[in-house]
Short mmCIF file of C-alpha atoms in Angstrom, two decimals:
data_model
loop_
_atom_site.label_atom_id
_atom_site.label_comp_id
_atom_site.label_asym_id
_atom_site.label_seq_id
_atom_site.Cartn_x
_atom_site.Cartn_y
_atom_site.Cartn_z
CA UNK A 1 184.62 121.62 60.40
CA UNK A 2 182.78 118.69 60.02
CA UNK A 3 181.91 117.77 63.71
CA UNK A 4 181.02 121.65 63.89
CA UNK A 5 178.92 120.95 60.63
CA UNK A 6 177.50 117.74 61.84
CA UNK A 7 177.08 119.48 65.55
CA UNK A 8 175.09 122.71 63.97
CA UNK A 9 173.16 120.64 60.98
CA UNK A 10 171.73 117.49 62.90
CA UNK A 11 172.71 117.15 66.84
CA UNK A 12 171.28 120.63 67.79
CA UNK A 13 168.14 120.44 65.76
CA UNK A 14 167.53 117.53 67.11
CA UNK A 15 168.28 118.21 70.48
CA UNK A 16 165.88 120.93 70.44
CA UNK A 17 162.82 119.08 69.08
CA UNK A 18 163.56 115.94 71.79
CA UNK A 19 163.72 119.34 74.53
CA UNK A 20 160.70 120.78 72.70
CA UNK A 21 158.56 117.21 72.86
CA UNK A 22 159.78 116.60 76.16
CA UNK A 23 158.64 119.99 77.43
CA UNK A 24 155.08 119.11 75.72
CA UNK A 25 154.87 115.73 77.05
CA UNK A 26 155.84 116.87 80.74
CA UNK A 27 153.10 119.77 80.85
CA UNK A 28 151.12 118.02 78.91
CA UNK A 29 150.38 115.38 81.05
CA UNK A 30 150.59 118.18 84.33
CA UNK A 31 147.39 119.83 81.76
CA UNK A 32 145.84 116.73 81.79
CA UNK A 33 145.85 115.53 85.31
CA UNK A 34 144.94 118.87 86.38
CA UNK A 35 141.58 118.43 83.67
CA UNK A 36 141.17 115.28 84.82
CA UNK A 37 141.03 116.32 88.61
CA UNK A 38 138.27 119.32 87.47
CA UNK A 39 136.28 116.55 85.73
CA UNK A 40 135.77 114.19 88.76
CA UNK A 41 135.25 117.32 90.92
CA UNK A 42 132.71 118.69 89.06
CA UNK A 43 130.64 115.17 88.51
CA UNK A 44 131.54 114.37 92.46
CA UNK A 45 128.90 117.20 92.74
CA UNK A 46 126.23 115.60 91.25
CA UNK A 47 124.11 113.22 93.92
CA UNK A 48 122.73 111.31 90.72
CA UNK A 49 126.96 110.25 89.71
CA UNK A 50 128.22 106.88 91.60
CA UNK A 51 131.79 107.30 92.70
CA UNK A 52 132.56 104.57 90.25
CA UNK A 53 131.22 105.75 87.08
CA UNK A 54 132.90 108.96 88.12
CA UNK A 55 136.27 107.20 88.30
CA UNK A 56 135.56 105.34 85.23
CA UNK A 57 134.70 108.49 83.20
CA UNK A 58 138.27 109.92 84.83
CA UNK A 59 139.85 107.35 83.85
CA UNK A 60 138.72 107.62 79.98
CA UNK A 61 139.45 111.80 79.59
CA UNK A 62 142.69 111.01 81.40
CA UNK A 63 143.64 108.23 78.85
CA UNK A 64 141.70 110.58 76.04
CA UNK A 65 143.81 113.77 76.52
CA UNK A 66 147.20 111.27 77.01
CA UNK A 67 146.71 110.37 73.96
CA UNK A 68 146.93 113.99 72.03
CA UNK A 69 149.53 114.60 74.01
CA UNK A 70 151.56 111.51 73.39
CA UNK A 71 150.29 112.19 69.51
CA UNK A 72 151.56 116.03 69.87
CA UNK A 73 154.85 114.77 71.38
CA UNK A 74 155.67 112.25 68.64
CA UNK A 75 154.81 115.36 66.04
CA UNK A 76 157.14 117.57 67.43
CA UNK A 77 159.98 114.85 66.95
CA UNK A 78 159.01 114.66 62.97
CA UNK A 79 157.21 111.70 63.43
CA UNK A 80 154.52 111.17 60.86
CA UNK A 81 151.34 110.38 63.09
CA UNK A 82 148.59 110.46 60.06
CA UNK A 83 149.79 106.76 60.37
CA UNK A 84 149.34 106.10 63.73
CA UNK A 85 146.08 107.69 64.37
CA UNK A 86 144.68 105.84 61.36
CA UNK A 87 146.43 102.79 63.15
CA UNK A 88 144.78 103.58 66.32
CA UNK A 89 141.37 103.89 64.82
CA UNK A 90 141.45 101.14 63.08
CA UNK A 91 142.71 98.80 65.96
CA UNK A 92 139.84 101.12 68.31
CA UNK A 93 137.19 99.87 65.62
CA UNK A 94 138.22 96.33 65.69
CA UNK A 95 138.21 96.47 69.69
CA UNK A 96 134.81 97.61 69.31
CA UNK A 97 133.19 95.02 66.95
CA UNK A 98 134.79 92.24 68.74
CA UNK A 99 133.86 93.57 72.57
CA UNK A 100 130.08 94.54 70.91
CA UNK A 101 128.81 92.24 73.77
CA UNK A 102 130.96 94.02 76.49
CA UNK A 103 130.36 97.47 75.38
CA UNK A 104 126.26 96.85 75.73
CA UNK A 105 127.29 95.86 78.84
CA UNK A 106 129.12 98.69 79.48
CA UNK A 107 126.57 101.50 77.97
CA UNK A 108 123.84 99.58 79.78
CA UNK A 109 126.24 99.98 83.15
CA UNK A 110 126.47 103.40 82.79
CA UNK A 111 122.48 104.12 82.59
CA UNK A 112 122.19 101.83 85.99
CA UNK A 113 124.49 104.14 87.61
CA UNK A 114 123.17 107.69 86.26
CA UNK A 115 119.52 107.03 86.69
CA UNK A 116 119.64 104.49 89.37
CA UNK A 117 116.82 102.00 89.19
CA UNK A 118 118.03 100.22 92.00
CA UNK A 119 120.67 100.59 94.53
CA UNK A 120 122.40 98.27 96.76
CA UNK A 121 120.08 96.46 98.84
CA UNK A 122 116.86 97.09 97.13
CA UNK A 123 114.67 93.40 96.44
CA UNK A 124 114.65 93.32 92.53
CA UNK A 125 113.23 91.23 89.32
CA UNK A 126 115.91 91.97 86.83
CA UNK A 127 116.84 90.24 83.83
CA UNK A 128 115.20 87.04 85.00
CA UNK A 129 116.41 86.63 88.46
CA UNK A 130 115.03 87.44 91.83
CA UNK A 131 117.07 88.49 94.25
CA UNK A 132 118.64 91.61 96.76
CA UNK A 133 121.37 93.84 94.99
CA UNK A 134 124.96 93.41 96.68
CA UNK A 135 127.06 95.38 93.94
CA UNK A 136 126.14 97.56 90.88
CA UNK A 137 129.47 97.45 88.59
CA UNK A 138 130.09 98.48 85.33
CA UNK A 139 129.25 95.26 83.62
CA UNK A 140 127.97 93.76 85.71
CA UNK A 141 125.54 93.35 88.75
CA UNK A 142 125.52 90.63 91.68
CA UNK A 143 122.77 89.54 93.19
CA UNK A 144 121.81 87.10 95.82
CA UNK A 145 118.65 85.08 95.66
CA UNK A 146 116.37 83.95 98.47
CA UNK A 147 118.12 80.64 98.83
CA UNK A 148 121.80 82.32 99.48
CA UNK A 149 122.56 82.13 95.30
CA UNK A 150 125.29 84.79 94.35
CA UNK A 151 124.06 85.50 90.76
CA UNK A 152 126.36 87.83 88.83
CA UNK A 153 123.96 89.31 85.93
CA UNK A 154 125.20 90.95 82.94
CA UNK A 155 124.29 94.65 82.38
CA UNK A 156 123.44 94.74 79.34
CA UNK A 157 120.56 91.69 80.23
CA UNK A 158 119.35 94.24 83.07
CA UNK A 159 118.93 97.11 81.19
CA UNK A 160 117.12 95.48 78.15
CA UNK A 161 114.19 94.45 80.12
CA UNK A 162 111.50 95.20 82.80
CA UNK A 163 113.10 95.60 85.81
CA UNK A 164 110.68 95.52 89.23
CA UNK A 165 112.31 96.81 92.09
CA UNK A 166 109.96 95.82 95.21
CA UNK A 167 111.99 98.08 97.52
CA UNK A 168 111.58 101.23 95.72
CA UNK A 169 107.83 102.19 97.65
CA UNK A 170 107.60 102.05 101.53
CA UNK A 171 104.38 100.42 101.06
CA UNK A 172 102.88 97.57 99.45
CA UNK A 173 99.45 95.79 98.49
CA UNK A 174 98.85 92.29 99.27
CA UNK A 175 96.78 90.49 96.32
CA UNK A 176 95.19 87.44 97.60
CA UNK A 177 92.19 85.21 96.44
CA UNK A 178 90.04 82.81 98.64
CA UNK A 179 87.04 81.01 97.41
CA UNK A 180 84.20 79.20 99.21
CA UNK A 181 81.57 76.97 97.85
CA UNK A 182 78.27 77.79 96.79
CA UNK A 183 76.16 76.41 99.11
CA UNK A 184 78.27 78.38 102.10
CA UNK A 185 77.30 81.54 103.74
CA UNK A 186 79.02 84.60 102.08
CA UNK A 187 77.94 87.42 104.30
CA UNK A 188 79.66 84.97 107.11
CA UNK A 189 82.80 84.45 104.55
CA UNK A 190 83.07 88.35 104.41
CA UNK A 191 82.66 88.77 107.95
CA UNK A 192 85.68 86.72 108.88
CA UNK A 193 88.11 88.35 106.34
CA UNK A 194 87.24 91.45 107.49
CA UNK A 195 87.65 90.62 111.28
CA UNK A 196 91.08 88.84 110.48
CA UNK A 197 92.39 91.88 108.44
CA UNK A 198 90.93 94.62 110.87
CA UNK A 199 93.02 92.55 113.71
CA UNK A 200 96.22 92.81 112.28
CA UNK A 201 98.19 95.81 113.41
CA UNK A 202 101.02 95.49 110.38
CA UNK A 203 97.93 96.28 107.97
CA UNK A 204 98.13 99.76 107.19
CA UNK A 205 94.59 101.66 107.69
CA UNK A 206 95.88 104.06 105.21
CA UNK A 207 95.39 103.28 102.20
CA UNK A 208 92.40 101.21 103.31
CA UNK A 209 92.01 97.11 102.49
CA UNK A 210 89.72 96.01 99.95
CA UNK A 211 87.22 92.84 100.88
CA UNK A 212 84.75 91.74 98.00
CA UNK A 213 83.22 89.04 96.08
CA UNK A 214 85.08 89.45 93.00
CA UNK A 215 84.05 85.91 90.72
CA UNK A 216 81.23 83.73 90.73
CA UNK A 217 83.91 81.12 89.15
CA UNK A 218 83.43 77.91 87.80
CA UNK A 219 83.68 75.37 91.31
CA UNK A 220 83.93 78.11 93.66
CA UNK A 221 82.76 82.06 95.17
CA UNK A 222 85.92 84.15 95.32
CA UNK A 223 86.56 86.91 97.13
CA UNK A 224 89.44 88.94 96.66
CA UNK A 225 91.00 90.65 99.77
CA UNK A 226 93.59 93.45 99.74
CA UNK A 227 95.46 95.28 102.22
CA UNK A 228 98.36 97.45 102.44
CA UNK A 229 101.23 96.62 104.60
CA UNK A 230 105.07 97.91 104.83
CA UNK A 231 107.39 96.51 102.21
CA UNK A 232 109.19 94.55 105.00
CA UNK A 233 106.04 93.14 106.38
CA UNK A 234 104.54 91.56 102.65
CA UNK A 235 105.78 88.17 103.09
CA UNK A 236 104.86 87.28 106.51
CA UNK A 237 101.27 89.38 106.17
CA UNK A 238 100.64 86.84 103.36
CA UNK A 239 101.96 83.91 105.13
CA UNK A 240 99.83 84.67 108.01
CA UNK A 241 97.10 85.84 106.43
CA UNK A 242 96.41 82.60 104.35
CA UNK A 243 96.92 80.32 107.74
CA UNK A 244 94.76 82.53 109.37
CA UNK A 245 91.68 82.12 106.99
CA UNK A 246 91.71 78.22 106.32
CA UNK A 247 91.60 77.94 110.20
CA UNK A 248 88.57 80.28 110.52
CA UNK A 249 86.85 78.95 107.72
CA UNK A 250 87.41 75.47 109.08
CA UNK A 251 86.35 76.61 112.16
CA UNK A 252 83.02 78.43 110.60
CA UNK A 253 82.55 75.08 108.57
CA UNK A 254 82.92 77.83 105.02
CA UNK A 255 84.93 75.03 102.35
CA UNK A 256 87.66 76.21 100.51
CA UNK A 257 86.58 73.87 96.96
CA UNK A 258 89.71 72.93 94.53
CA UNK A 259 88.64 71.88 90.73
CA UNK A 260 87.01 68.72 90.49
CA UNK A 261 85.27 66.74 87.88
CA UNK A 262 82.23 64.59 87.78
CA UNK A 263 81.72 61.43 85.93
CA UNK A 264 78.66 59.91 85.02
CA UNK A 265 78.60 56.37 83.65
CA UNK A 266 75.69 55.74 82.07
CA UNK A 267 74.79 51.86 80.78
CA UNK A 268 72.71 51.23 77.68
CA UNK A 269 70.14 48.00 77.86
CA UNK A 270 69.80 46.61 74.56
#
Protein backbone atom coordinates (compact mmCIF):
# COMPACT_ATOMS: atom_id res chain seq x y z
CA UNK A 1 0.00 0.00 0.00
CA UNK A 2 2.67 2.17 0.50
CA UNK A 3 4.77 1.68 -2.75
CA UNK A 4 1.18 1.97 -4.45
CA UNK A 5 0.80 5.22 -2.25
CA UNK A 6 4.25 6.44 -2.87
CA UNK A 7 3.84 5.21 -6.78
CA UNK A 8 0.29 7.27 -7.20
CA UNK A 9 1.29 10.41 -4.75
CA UNK A 10 4.93 11.37 -6.00
CA UNK A 11 6.53 9.01 -8.91
CA UNK A 12 3.58 9.56 -11.38
CA UNK A 13 3.14 13.23 -10.80
CA UNK A 14 6.34 13.62 -11.32
CA UNK A 15 6.80 11.57 -14.14
CA UNK A 16 4.25 13.47 -15.90
CA UNK A 17 5.59 17.01 -15.36
CA UNK A 18 9.44 15.68 -16.45
CA UNK A 19 7.14 14.10 -19.79
CA UNK A 20 5.22 17.39 -19.86
CA UNK A 21 8.68 19.72 -19.74
CA UNK A 22 10.32 17.41 -21.92
CA UNK A 23 7.56 17.58 -24.52
CA UNK A 24 7.88 21.60 -24.18
CA UNK A 25 11.51 21.69 -24.37
CA UNK A 26 11.63 19.27 -27.53
CA UNK A 27 8.98 21.40 -29.61
CA UNK A 28 10.02 24.15 -28.18
CA UNK A 29 13.23 24.34 -29.50
CA UNK A 30 11.66 22.57 -33.12
CA UNK A 31 9.30 26.28 -32.68
CA UNK A 32 12.27 28.06 -32.36
CA UNK A 33 14.56 26.87 -35.03
CA UNK A 34 11.77 26.90 -37.34
CA UNK A 35 11.35 31.06 -36.20
CA UNK A 36 14.71 31.37 -36.38
CA UNK A 37 14.98 29.95 -40.04
CA UNK A 38 11.82 32.56 -41.07
CA UNK A 39 13.88 35.37 -39.49
CA UNK A 40 17.12 34.97 -41.59
CA UNK A 41 14.88 34.26 -44.63
CA UNK A 42 13.01 37.13 -44.46
CA UNK A 43 16.19 39.65 -43.70
CA UNK A 44 18.23 37.43 -46.52
CA UNK A 45 15.69 39.41 -48.69
CA UNK A 46 16.75 42.61 -47.97
CA UNK A 47 19.91 43.83 -50.37
CA UNK A 48 20.68 46.54 -47.57
CA UNK A 49 21.29 43.16 -44.69
CA UNK A 50 25.07 41.68 -44.79
CA UNK A 51 24.99 37.94 -44.45
CA UNK A 52 26.74 38.49 -41.18
CA UNK A 53 24.60 40.77 -39.34
CA UNK A 54 21.89 38.46 -40.56
CA UNK A 55 23.56 35.50 -38.84
CA UNK A 56 24.31 37.54 -35.89
CA UNK A 57 20.68 38.73 -35.45
CA UNK A 58 19.81 34.67 -35.88
CA UNK A 59 21.89 33.88 -33.62
CA UNK A 60 20.37 36.36 -30.80
CA UNK A 61 16.29 35.34 -31.47
CA UNK A 62 17.58 31.78 -31.51
CA UNK A 63 19.36 32.19 -28.06
CA UNK A 64 16.24 34.76 -27.13
CA UNK A 65 13.35 32.27 -27.69
CA UNK A 66 15.82 29.27 -26.00
CA UNK A 67 15.68 30.99 -23.28
CA UNK A 68 11.62 31.08 -22.64
CA UNK A 69 11.66 27.88 -23.51
CA UNK A 70 14.34 26.61 -21.21
CA UNK A 71 12.44 29.17 -18.58
CA UNK A 72 8.90 27.41 -19.57
CA UNK A 73 10.55 23.96 -19.18
CA UNK A 74 12.01 24.55 -15.71
CA UNK A 75 8.23 25.96 -14.76
CA UNK A 76 6.57 23.04 -15.72
CA UNK A 77 8.93 20.93 -13.35
CA UNK A 78 7.81 23.35 -10.23
CA UNK A 79 10.79 25.17 -10.42
CA UNK A 80 10.48 28.68 -9.10
CA UNK A 81 12.01 30.85 -12.05
CA UNK A 82 10.98 34.51 -10.54
CA UNK A 83 14.55 33.73 -9.19
CA UNK A 84 16.29 32.95 -12.07
CA UNK A 85 15.05 35.50 -14.41
CA UNK A 86 15.82 38.15 -11.79
CA UNK A 87 19.27 36.22 -11.71
CA UNK A 88 19.60 36.45 -15.35
CA UNK A 89 18.86 40.11 -15.49
CA UNK A 90 20.88 41.01 -13.11
CA UNK A 91 24.02 39.04 -14.38
CA UNK A 92 22.64 40.52 -18.26
CA UNK A 93 22.98 44.11 -16.60
CA UNK A 94 26.33 43.56 -15.16
CA UNK A 95 27.52 42.04 -18.66
CA UNK A 96 26.37 45.16 -20.03
CA UNK A 97 28.06 47.85 -17.84
CA UNK A 98 31.25 46.03 -17.90
CA UNK A 99 31.28 45.28 -21.99
CA UNK A 100 29.87 49.26 -22.35
CA UNK A 101 33.00 49.61 -24.61
CA UNK A 102 32.18 46.40 -26.66
CA UNK A 103 28.57 46.97 -27.00
CA UNK A 104 29.33 50.67 -28.74
CA UNK A 105 31.28 48.67 -30.72
CA UNK A 106 28.79 46.40 -31.42
CA UNK A 107 25.67 48.99 -31.99
CA UNK A 108 28.13 51.04 -34.05
CA UNK A 109 28.82 47.51 -36.13
CA UNK A 110 25.47 47.03 -36.78
CA UNK A 111 24.79 50.68 -38.41
CA UNK A 112 28.08 49.93 -40.76
CA UNK A 113 26.40 46.94 -41.97
CA UNK A 114 22.62 48.25 -42.41
CA UNK A 115 23.45 51.51 -44.03
CA UNK A 116 26.72 50.68 -45.52
CA UNK A 117 29.06 53.63 -45.72
CA UNK A 118 31.64 51.67 -47.12
CA UNK A 119 32.10 48.24 -48.37
CA UNK A 120 34.99 46.08 -48.90
CA UNK A 121 37.42 47.64 -51.05
CA UNK A 122 36.31 51.16 -51.04
CA UNK A 123 39.60 53.87 -50.18
CA UNK A 124 38.38 55.38 -46.78
CA UNK A 125 39.32 58.15 -43.93
CA UNK A 126 37.76 56.55 -40.93
CA UNK A 127 38.38 57.02 -37.44
CA UNK A 128 41.82 58.47 -38.11
CA UNK A 129 43.33 56.09 -40.50
CA UNK A 130 43.70 55.99 -44.21
CA UNK A 131 43.47 53.07 -45.81
CA UNK A 132 41.33 50.32 -48.33
CA UNK A 133 38.60 48.22 -46.41
CA UNK A 134 39.51 44.33 -46.31
CA UNK A 135 36.72 43.21 -43.72
CA UNK A 136 33.66 44.96 -42.11
CA UNK A 137 32.96 42.78 -38.77
CA UNK A 138 30.90 43.32 -36.03
CA UNK A 139 33.39 45.13 -33.89
CA UNK A 140 35.52 45.69 -35.74
CA UNK A 141 36.95 46.81 -39.21
CA UNK A 142 40.48 46.04 -40.90
CA UNK A 143 42.05 48.12 -42.97
CA UNK A 144 45.23 48.30 -44.87
CA UNK A 145 47.13 51.49 -45.36
CA UNK A 146 49.16 52.65 -48.35
CA UNK A 147 52.38 51.29 -46.94
CA UNK A 148 50.95 47.47 -46.56
CA UNK A 149 49.74 48.38 -42.59
CA UNK A 150 46.87 45.93 -41.51
CA UNK A 151 45.04 48.33 -39.11
CA UNK A 152 42.17 46.68 -37.25
CA UNK A 153 39.85 49.80 -36.15
CA UNK A 154 37.29 49.61 -33.58
CA UNK A 155 33.63 50.22 -34.59
CA UNK A 156 32.56 52.14 -32.33
CA UNK A 157 35.78 54.80 -33.30
CA UNK A 158 34.32 54.54 -37.02
CA UNK A 159 31.00 55.30 -36.45
CA UNK A 160 31.57 58.30 -34.03
CA UNK A 161 33.23 60.37 -36.58
CA UNK A 162 33.45 61.73 -40.20
CA UNK A 163 34.04 59.08 -42.29
CA UNK A 164 35.28 60.02 -46.18
CA UNK A 165 34.98 57.28 -48.41
CA UNK A 166 36.98 58.38 -51.73
CA UNK A 167 35.58 55.37 -53.62
CA UNK A 168 32.02 56.06 -53.20
CA UNK A 169 31.81 58.66 -56.65
CA UNK A 170 33.22 57.42 -60.05
CA UNK A 171 34.65 60.74 -60.42
CA UNK A 172 36.83 63.07 -58.74
CA UNK A 173 38.25 66.79 -58.73
CA UNK A 174 41.82 67.45 -58.55
CA UNK A 175 42.58 70.68 -56.27
CA UNK A 176 45.91 72.02 -57.06
CA UNK A 177 47.67 75.47 -56.57
CA UNK A 178 50.70 76.89 -58.58
CA UNK A 179 52.04 80.32 -58.14
CA UNK A 180 54.39 82.46 -60.27
CA UNK A 181 56.08 85.65 -59.45
CA UNK A 182 55.01 88.99 -60.09
CA UNK A 183 57.10 90.20 -62.51
CA UNK A 184 56.20 86.91 -64.87
CA UNK A 185 53.78 86.81 -67.64
CA UNK A 186 50.31 85.49 -66.47
CA UNK A 187 48.40 85.31 -69.69
CA UNK A 188 51.62 82.96 -70.68
CA UNK A 189 51.21 81.11 -67.06
CA UNK A 190 47.48 80.46 -68.03
CA UNK A 191 48.26 79.44 -71.39
CA UNK A 192 50.45 76.56 -70.36
CA UNK A 193 48.04 75.10 -67.71
CA UNK A 194 45.51 75.10 -70.01
CA UNK A 195 47.53 73.38 -72.86
CA UNK A 196 48.89 70.74 -70.26
CA UNK A 197 45.33 69.95 -68.92
CA UNK A 198 43.57 70.06 -72.44
CA UNK A 199 46.43 67.30 -73.43
CA UNK A 200 45.66 64.88 -71.01
CA UNK A 201 43.18 62.29 -72.13
CA UNK A 202 42.44 60.88 -68.28
CA UNK A 203 40.94 64.53 -67.67
CA UNK A 204 37.40 64.23 -67.99
CA UNK A 205 35.82 67.06 -70.42
CA UNK A 206 32.71 66.54 -68.50
CA UNK A 207 32.47 68.23 -65.85
CA UNK A 208 34.84 70.79 -67.35
CA UNK A 209 38.44 71.95 -65.54
CA UNK A 210 38.67 75.14 -63.91
CA UNK A 211 42.01 77.46 -64.72
CA UNK A 212 42.14 80.94 -62.88
CA UNK A 213 44.07 83.39 -60.99
CA UNK A 214 42.65 82.80 -57.71
CA UNK A 215 45.25 85.02 -55.05
CA UNK A 216 47.35 87.87 -55.51
CA UNK A 217 49.26 86.32 -52.27
CA UNK A 218 51.85 87.64 -50.31
CA UNK A 219 55.40 86.39 -52.46
CA UNK A 220 53.59 84.94 -55.24
CA UNK A 221 50.37 84.98 -58.23
CA UNK A 222 48.40 81.78 -57.75
CA UNK A 223 46.38 80.17 -59.92
CA UNK A 224 44.27 77.47 -58.99
CA UNK A 225 43.65 74.66 -61.59
CA UNK A 226 40.96 71.97 -61.40
CA UNK A 227 40.03 69.09 -63.38
CA UNK A 228 38.00 66.09 -63.08
CA UNK A 229 39.45 62.74 -63.56
CA UNK A 230 38.26 58.98 -62.63
CA UNK A 231 38.68 58.00 -59.02
CA UNK A 232 41.43 55.53 -60.11
CA UNK A 233 43.26 58.06 -62.11
CA UNK A 234 43.54 61.04 -59.00
CA UNK A 235 46.87 60.12 -57.84
CA UNK A 236 48.85 59.78 -60.89
CA UNK A 237 46.80 62.96 -62.66
CA UNK A 238 48.28 64.90 -59.70
CA UNK A 239 51.62 63.36 -59.80
CA UNK A 240 51.88 64.14 -63.37
CA UNK A 241 50.30 67.11 -63.45
CA UNK A 242 52.68 68.91 -60.92
CA UNK A 243 55.94 67.42 -62.95
CA UNK A 244 54.43 68.53 -65.90
CA UNK A 245 54.08 72.30 -64.93
CA UNK A 246 57.54 72.99 -63.14
CA UNK A 247 59.09 71.65 -66.45
CA UNK A 248 57.03 74.04 -68.65
CA UNK A 249 57.38 76.84 -66.50
CA UNK A 250 61.11 76.21 -66.38
CA UNK A 251 61.06 75.88 -69.82
CA UNK A 252 58.89 79.32 -70.35
CA UNK A 253 61.39 80.91 -67.74
CA UNK A 254 57.61 81.60 -65.37
CA UNK A 255 59.34 81.09 -61.41
CA UNK A 256 57.58 79.14 -59.10
CA UNK A 257 58.64 81.75 -55.73
CA UNK A 258 58.67 79.91 -52.11
CA UNK A 259 58.42 82.46 -48.92
CA UNK A 260 61.35 84.41 -48.38
CA UNK A 261 62.39 87.23 -46.20
CA UNK A 262 64.43 90.31 -46.66
CA UNK A 263 66.81 91.86 -44.28
CA UNK A 264 67.99 95.19 -44.24
CA UNK A 265 70.89 96.18 -41.99
CA UNK A 266 71.00 99.52 -41.58
CA UNK A 267 74.25 101.29 -39.62
CA UNK A 268 73.86 104.45 -37.57
CA UNK A 269 77.00 107.12 -37.75
CA UNK A 270 77.23 108.85 -34.60
Amino acid sequence: MEFNALLNDYAMPWAIKVVFALAIFVIGRWVVKLIVKLVKKLLGRSQSLDEMLVNFIGAIVNAILMLFVIIASLNQLGVDTSSLVALIAAAGLAIGLALQGSMQNFAAGVMILVFKPFKSGDFVEAGGITGVVENVQIFSTTMRTGDNKEVIVPNGGIYSGAITNYSARDTRRIDMVFGIGYDDDIRKAKEILTGLVEADDRILKDPAPVIALSELGDSSVNFIVRPWVNSGDYWKVYWDMNEKVKLAFDEAGISIPYPQMDVHLHKNED
